[in-house]
Short mmCIF file of C-alpha atoms and ligand atoms in Angstrom, two decimals:
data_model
loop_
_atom_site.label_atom_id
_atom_site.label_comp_id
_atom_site.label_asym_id
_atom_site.label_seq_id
_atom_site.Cartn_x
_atom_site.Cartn_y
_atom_site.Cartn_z
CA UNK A 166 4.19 -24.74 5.87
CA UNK A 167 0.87 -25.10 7.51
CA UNK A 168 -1.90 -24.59 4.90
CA UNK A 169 -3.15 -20.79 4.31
CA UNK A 170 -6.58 -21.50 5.84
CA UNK A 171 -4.78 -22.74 9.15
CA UNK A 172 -2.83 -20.17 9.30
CA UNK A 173 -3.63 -17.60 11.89
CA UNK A 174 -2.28 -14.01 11.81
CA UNK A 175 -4.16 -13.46 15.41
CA UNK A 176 -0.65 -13.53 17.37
CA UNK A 177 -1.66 -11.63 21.16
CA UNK A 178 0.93 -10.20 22.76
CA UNK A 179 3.35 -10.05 19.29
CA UNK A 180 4.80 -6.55 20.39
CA UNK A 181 5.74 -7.33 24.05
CA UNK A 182 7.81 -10.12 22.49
CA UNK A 183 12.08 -9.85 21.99
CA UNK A 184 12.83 -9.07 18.20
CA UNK A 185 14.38 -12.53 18.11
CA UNK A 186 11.22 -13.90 18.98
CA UNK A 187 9.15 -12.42 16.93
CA UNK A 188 11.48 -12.69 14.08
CA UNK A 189 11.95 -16.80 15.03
CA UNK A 190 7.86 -16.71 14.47
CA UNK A 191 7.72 -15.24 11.84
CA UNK A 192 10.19 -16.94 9.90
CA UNK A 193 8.67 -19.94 11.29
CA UNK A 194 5.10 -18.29 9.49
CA UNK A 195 7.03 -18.25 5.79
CA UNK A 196 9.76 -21.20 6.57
CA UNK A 197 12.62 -18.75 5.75
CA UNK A 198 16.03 -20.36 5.56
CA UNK A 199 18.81 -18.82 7.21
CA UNK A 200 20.05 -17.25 4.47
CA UNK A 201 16.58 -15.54 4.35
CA UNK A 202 16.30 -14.90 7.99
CA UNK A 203 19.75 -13.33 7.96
CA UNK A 204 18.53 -10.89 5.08
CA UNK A 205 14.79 -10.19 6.75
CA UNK A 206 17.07 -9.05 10.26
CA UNK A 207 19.23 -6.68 8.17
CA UNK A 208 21.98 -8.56 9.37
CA UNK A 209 22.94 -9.36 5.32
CA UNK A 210 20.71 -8.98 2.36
CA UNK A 211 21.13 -5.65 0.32
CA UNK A 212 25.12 -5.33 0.01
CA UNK A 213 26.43 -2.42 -1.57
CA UNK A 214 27.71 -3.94 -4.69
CA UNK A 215 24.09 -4.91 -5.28
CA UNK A 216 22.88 -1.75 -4.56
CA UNK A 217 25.81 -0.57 -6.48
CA UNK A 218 23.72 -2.47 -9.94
CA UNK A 219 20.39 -1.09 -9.03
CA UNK A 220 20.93 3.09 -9.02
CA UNK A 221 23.61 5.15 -9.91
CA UNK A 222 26.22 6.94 -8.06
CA UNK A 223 25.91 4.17 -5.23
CA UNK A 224 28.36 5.44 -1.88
CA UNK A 225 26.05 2.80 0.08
CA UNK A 226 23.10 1.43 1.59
CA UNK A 227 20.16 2.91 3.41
CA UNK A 228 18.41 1.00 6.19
CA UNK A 229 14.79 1.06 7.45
CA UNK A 230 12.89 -0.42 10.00
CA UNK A 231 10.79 -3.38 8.99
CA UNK A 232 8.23 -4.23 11.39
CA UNK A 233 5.37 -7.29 11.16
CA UNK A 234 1.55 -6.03 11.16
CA UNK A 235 -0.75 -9.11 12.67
CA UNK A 236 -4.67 -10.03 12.67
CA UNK A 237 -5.10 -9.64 9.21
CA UNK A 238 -7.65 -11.63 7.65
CA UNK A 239 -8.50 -10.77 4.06
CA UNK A 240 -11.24 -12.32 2.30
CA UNK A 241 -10.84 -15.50 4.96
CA UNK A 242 -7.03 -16.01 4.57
CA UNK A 243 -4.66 -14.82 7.61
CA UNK A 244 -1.47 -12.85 6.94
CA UNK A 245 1.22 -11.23 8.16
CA UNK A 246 1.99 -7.77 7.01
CA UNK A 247 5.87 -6.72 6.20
CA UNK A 248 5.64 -2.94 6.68
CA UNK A 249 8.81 -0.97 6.26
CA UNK A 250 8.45 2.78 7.90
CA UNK A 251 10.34 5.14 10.27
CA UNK A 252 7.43 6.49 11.56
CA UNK A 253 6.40 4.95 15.12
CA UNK A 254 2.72 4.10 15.82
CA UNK A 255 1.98 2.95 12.02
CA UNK A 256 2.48 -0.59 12.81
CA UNK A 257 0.92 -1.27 16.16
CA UNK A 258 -1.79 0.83 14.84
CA UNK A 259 -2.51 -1.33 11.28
CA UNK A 260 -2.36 -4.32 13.92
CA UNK A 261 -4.89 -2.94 16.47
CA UNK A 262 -7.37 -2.06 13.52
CA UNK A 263 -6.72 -5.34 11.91
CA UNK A 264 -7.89 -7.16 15.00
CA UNK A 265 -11.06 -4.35 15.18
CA UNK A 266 -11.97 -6.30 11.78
CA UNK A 267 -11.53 -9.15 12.58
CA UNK A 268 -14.54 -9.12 15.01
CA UNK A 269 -16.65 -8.04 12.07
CA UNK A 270 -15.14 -11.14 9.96
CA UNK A 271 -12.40 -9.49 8.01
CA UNK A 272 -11.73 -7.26 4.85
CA UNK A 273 -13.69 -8.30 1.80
CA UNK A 274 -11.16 -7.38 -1.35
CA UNK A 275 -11.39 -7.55 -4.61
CA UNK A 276 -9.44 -5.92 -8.20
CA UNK A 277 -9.67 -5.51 -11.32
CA UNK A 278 -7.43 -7.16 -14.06
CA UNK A 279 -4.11 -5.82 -14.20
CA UNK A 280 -4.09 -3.11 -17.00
CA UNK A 281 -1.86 -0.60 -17.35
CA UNK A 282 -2.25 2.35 -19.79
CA UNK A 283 0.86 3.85 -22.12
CA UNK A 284 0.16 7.01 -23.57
CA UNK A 285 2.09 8.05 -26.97
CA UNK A 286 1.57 11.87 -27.20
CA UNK A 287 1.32 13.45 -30.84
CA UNK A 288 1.59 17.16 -32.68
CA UNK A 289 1.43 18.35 -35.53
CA UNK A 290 -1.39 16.76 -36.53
CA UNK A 291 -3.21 18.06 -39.68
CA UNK A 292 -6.51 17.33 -38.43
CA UNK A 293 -6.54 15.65 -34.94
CA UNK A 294 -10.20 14.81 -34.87
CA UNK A 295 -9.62 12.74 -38.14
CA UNK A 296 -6.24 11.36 -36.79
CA UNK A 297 -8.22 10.04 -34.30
CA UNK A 298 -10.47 8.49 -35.92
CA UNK A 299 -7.72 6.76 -38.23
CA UNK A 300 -6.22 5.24 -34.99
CA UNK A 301 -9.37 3.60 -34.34
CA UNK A 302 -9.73 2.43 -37.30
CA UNK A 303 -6.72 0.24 -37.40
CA UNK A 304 -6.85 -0.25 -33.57
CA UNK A 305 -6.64 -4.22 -34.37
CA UNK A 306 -3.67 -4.09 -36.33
CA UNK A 307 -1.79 -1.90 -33.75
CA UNK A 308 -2.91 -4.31 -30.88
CA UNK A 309 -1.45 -6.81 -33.25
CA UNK A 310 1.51 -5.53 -34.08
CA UNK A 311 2.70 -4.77 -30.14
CA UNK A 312 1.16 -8.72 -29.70
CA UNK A 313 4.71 -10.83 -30.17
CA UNK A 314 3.68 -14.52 -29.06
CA UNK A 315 7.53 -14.80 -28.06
CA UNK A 316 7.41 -12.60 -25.31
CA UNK A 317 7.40 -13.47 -21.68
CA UNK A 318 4.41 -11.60 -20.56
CA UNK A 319 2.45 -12.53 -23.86
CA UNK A 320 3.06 -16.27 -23.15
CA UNK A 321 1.88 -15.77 -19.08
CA UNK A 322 -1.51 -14.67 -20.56
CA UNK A 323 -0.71 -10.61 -20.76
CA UNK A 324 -0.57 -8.53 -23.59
CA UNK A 325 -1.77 -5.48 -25.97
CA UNK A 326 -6.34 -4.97 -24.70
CA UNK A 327 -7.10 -1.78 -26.10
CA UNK A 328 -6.16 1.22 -28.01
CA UNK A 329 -8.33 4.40 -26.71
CA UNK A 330 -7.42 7.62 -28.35
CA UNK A 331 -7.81 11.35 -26.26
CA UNK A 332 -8.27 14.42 -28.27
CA UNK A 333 -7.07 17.91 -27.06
CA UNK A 334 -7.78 20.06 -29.68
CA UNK A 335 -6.59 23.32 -28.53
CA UNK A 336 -3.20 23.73 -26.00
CA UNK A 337 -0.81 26.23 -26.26
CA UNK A 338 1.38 24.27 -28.34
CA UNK A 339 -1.28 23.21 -31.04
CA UNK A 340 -3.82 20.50 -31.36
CA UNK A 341 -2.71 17.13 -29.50
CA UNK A 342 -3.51 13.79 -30.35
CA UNK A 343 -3.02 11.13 -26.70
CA UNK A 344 -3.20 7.41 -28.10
CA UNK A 345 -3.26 4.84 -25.18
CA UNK A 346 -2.41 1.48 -25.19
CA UNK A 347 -4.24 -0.96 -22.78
CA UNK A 348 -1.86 -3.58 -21.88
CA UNK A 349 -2.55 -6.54 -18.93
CA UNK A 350 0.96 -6.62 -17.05
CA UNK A 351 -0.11 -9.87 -15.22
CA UNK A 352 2.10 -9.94 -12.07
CA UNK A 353 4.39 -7.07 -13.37
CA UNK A 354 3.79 -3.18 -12.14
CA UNK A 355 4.47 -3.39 -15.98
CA UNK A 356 6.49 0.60 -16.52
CA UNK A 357 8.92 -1.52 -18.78
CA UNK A 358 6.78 -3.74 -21.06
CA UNK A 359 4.28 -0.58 -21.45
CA UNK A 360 7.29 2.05 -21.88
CA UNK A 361 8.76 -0.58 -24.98
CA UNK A 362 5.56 -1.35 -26.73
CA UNK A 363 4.45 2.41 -26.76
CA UNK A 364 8.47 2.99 -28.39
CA UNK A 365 7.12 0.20 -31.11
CA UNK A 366 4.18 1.74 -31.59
CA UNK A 367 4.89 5.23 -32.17
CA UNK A 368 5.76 4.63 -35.37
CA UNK A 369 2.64 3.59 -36.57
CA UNK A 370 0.66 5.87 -35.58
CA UNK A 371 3.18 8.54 -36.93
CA UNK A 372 2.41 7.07 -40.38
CA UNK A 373 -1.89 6.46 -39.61
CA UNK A 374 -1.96 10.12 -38.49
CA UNK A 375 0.19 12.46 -40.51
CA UNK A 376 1.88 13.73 -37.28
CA UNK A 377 4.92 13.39 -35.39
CA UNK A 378 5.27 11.81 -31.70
CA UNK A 379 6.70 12.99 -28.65
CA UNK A 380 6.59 11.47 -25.51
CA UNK A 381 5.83 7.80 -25.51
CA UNK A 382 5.00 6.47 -21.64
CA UNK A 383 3.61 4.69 -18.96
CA UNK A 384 0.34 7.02 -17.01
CA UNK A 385 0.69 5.91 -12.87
CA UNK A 386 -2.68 7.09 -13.58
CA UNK A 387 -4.06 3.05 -13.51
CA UNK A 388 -7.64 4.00 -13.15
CA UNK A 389 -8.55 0.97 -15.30
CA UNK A 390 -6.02 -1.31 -12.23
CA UNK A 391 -8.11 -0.66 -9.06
CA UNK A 392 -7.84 -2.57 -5.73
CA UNK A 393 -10.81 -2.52 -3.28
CA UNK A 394 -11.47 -3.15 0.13
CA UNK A 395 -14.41 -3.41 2.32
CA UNK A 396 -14.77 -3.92 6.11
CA UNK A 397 -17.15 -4.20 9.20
CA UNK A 398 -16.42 -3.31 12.64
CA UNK A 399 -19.04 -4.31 15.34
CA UNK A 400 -20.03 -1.50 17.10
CA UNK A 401 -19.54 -3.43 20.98
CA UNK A 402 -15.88 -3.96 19.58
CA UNK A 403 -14.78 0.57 19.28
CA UNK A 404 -16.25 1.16 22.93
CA UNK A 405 -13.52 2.30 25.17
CA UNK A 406 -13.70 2.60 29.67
CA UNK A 407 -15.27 6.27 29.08
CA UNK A 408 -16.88 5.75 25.50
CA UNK A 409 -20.09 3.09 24.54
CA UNK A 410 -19.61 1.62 21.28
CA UNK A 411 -22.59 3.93 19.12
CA UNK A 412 -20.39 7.16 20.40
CA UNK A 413 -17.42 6.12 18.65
CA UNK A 414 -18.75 4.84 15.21
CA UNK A 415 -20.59 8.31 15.18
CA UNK A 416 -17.32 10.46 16.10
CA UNK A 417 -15.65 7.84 13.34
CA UNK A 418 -17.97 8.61 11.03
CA UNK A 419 -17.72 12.35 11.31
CA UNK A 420 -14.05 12.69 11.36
CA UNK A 421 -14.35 10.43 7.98
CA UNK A 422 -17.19 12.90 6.63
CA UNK A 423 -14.28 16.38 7.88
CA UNK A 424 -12.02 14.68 5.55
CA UNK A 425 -14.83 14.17 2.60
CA UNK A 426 -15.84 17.92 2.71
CA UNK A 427 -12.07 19.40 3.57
CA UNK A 428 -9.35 19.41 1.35
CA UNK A 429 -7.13 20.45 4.08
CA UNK A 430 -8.16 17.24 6.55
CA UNK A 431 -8.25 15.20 3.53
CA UNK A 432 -4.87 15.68 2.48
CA UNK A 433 -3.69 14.44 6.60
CA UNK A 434 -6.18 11.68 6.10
CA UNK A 435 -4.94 10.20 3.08
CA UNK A 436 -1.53 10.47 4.74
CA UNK A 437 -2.71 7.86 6.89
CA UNK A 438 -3.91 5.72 4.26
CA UNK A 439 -0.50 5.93 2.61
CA UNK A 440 1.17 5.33 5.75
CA UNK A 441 -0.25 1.63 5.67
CA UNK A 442 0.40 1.46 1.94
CA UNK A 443 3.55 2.98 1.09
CA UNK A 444 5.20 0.86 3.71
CA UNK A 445 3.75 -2.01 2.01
CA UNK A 446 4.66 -0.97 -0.92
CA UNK A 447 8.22 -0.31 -0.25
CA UNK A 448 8.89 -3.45 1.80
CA UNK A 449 8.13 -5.55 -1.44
CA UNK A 450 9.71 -3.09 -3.61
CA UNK A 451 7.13 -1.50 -5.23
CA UNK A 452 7.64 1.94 -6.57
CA UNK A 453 5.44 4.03 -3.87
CA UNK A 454 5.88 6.91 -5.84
CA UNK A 455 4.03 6.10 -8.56
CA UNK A 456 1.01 4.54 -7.04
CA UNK A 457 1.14 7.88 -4.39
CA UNK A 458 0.68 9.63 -7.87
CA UNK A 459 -2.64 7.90 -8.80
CA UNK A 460 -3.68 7.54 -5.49
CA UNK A 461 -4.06 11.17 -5.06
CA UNK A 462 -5.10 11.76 -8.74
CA UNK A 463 -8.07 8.99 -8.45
CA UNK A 464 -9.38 10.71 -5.41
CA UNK A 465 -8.99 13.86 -7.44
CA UNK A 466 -11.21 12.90 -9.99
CA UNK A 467 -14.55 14.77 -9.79
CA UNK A 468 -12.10 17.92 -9.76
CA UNK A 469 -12.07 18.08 -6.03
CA UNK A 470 -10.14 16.61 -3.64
CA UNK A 471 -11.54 14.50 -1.05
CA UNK A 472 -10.84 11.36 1.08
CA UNK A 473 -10.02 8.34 -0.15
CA UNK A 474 -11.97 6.81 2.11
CA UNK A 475 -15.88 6.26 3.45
CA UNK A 476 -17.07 5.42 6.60
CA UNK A 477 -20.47 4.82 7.51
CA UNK A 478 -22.99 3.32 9.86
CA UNK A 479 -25.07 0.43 8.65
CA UNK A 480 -28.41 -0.61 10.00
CA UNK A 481 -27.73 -2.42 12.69
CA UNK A 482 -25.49 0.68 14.10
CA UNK A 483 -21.95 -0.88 13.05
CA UNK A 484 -18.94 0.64 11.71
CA UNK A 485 -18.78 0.17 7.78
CA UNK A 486 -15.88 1.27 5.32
CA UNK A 487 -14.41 0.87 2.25
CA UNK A 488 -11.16 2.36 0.09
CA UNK A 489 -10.82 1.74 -3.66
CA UNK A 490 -7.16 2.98 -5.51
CA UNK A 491 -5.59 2.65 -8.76
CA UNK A 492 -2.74 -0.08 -7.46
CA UNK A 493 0.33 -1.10 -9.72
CA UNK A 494 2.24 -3.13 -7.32
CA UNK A 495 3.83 -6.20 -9.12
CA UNK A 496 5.15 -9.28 -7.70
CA UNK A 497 8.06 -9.92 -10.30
CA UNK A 498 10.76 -7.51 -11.97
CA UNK A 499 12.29 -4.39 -10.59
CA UNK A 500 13.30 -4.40 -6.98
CA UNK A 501 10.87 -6.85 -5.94
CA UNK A 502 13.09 -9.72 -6.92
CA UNK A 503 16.43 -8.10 -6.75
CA UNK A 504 16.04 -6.64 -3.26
CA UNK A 505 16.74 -9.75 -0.56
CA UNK A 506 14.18 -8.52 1.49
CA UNK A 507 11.81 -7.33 -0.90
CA UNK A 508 11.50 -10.97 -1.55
CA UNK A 509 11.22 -11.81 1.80
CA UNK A 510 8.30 -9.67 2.38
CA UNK A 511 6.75 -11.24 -0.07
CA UNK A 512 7.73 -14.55 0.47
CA UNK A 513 6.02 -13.56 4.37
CA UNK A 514 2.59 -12.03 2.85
CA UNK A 515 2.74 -15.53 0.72
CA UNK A 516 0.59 -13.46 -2.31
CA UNK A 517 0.13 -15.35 -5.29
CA UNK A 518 -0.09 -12.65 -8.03
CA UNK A 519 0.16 -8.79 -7.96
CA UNK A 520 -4.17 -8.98 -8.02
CA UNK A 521 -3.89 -10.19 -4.46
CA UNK A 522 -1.19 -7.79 -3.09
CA UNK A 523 -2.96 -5.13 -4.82
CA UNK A 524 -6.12 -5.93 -2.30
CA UNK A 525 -3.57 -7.06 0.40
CA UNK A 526 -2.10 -3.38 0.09
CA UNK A 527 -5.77 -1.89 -0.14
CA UNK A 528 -6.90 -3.62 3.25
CA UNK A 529 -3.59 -2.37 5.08
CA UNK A 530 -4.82 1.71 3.95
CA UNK A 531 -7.91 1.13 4.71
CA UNK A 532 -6.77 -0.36 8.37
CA UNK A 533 -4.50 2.47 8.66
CA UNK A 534 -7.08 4.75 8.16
CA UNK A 535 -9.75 3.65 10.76
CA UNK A 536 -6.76 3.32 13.39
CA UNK A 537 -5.89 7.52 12.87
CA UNK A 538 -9.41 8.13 12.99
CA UNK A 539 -10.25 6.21 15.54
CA UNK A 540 -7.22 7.60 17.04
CA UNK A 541 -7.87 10.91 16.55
CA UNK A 542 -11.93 10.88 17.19
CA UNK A 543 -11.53 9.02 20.99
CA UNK A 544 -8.11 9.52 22.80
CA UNK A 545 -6.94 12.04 20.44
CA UNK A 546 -3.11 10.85 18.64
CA UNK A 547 -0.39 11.63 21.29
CA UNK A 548 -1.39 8.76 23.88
CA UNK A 549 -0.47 6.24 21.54
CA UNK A 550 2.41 7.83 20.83
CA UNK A 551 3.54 8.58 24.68
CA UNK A 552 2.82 5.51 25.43
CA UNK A 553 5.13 4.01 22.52
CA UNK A 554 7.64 6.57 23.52
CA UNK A 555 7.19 5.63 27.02
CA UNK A 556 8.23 1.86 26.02
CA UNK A 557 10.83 2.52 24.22
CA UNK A 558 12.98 4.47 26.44
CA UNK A 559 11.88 2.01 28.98
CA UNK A 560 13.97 -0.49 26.74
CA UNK A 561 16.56 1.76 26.28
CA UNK A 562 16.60 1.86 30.12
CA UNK A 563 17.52 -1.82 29.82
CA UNK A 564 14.01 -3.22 30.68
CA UNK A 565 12.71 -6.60 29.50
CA UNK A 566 9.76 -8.64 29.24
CA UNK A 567 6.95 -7.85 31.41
CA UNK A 568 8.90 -4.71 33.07
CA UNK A 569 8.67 -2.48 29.51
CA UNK A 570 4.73 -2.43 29.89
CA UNK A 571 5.26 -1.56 33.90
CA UNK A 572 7.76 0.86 33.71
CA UNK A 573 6.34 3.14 30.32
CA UNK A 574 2.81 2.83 32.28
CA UNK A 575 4.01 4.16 35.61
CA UNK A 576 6.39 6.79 33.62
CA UNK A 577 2.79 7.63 31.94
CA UNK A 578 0.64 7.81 35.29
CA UNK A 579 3.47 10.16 36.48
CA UNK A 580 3.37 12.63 33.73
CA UNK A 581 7.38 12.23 33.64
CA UNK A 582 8.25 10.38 30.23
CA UNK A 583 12.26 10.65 30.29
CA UNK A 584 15.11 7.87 30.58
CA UNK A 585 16.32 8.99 33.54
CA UNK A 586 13.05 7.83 35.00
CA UNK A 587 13.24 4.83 33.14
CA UNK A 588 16.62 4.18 34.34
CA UNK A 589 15.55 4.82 38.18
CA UNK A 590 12.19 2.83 37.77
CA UNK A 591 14.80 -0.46 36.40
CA UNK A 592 16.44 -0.30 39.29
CA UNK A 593 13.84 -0.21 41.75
CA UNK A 594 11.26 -2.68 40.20
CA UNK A 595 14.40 -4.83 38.93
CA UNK A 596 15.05 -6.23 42.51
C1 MEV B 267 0.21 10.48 10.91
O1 MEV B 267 1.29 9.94 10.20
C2 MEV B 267 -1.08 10.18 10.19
C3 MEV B 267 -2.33 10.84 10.78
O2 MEV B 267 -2.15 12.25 10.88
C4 MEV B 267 -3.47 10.51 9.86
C5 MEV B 267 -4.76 11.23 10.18
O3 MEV B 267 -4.71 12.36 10.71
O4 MEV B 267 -5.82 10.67 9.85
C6 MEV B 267 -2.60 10.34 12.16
#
């Protein structure tokens, strides 16, 4: 495999290609095997006696679409982005802004250590501001006693960080006592080895505070597991044949400001930011679910919510953003290593530890995001969309190569976006 830092993700012309081409490069990219290629086309990987062990109630198995997003470079390494969605646009877009970032020298990432929180709930609690305090007290020895040298995750360098305590002292069913534990997951998303040492714990603190424990669990509330990502775009790169460069960062930036003051644009924003991230997420089997949870919770947080997103101009008149989220995506365990092509994906992105695709995930939203705005603030959303359409019932009209492009622009200049068109305009330009 060529070395990461030769590596370049900057692939023109990847979308005009045949799928067998661009699944022969990018196979090529990760040296997949054929075993692995086989399972990355669909063509085997997830059988239905697998998926038969991983859920319940199995009758059989569910495909997607997974398509490649290019021109990423992320803190000066290139990669390609597995994206698994049924919506069309999200990955030509992530790829167009990608290569808008590139100009301005890439994303800038970074994260924070992997911790996870558990939370054991408790009632019945004599005095809960006391029963705090007695947690606290012996915070060492319950760090200790959930810190077993013989486990997996303890010997990898995670483990037991913290014990906070949250007092509620009034709800409608009594005082409540909410003990967290602060555990680093490493490369897990870490719901199992949090869920377990919470069950160990509750114990404990059933005898240190005089009251009895209810739910002991995971919070996809990871505010203290963040993944950030910043990014320049030069202003000469957003002009467009009717629109100078200065226009568009300002129309950027006020769409970006709609969705900071509107809960109602905010919420379609952030769908865009998802869009990117959720299909990252679920192409290396992450559980999207639970990081759309915090995602939408963190950007909740001063009570209001707002984008997930900002979007400025600096100084010198360029484009500036940046998106930080709570991100438990892991790397190992769950359906990122029983899922063929969940390992694939990852095996493509090349990510070292769940840190990095935490910011790898992070960059793709925040990519997403300035393609909808951009988008949405110069040719408004449907021409990327015709013109998509456009190609792909010009393939269905049994165009190739060169002809796709041809045939979906003059469908486009005519107004008259239908196969039957596509079918005549074969014909004609075929001979
Ligand atoms: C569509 O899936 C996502 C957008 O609506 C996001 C946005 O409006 O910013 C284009």
């Amino acid at each position: 495999m060529p070395h990461r830092h030769q590596r370049s993700s900057r692939i023109p012309g990847f979308y005009k290609r045949s799928l067998a081409e661009r699944a022969a490069a990018t196979a090529r990219w990760a040296e997949l095997d054929a075993v692995e290629r086989a399972a990355m086309l669909g063509v085997a990987g997830l059988s239905p006696d697998l998926a038969d062990k991983m859920i319940e109630n199995v009758v059989g198995v569910f495909g997607l679409p997974l398509g490649i997003a290019t021109n990423f470079r992320i803190n000066d390494f290139d990669y390609l982005i597995p994206m698994v969605i049924e919506e069309p646009s999200v990955v030509a877009a992530a790829s167009n802004a990608a290569r808008l970032v590139r100009e301005g020298g890439g994303f800038r990432t970074y994260s924070t250590e992997p911790l996870m929180i558990g939370q054991i709930q408790v009632l019945d609690v004599p005095d809960v501001h006391q029963a705090a305090s007695a947690v606290l007290a012996e915070k060492q020895a319950l760090i200790d006693h959930v810190n077993d040298p013989s486990l997996t995750i303890i010997k990898i360098g995670g483990g037991p960080r913290d014990i906070e305590v949250r007092v509620f002292e009034q709800t409608s069913v009594g005082p409540m006592l909410v003990v967290h534990l602060v555990y680093d997951v490493r490369d897990a998303m870490g719901a199992n080895v949090i869920n377990t040492a919470c069950e160990e714990l509750a114990p404990l603190i059933e005898q240190l505070t005089g009251g009895r424990v209810n739910l002991r669990i995971l919070s996809n509330f990871s505010d203290q597991r963040l993944a950030g990502a910043t990014c320049l775009v030069p202003a000469n790169a957003l002009g467009t044949e009717e629109l100078s460069g200065d226009v568009v960062v300002q129309s950027i930036v006020e769409a970006a400001v709609f969705a900071e003051v509107d809960p109602y644009r905010a919420v379609t924003h952030n769908k865009g930011v998802m869009n990117g991230i959720d299909a990252v997420l679920i192409a290396t089997g992450n559980d999207w679910r639970a990081v759309e949870a915090g995602a939408h919770a963190y950007t909740s947080a001063t009570g209001i919510y707002t984008s997930m997103t900002r979007w400025w101009a600096d100084e010198d008149g360029n484009l500036r953003g940046r998106l930080t989220l709570p991100l438990a995506a892991g790397i190992v365990g769950g359906a990122t290593h029983v899922h063929p092509a969940a390992r694939i994906a990852l095996k493509i992105l090349g990510v070292e530890t769940a840190q990095e695709l935490s910011e790898v995930i992070v960059a793709v939203g925040l990519a997403q995001n300035l393609a909808a705005i951009k988008a949405l603030a110069t040719e408004g959303i449907q021409a990327g969309h015709m013109s998509l359409h456009a190609r792909q019932l010009a393939i269905a009209a049994g165009a190739s190569g060169d002809l796709i492009q041809r045939i979906a622009d003059t469908m486009i200049e005519e107004g008259n976006i239908r196969l039957e068109r596509a079918k005549t305009l074969v014909q004609e330009l075929s001979n």
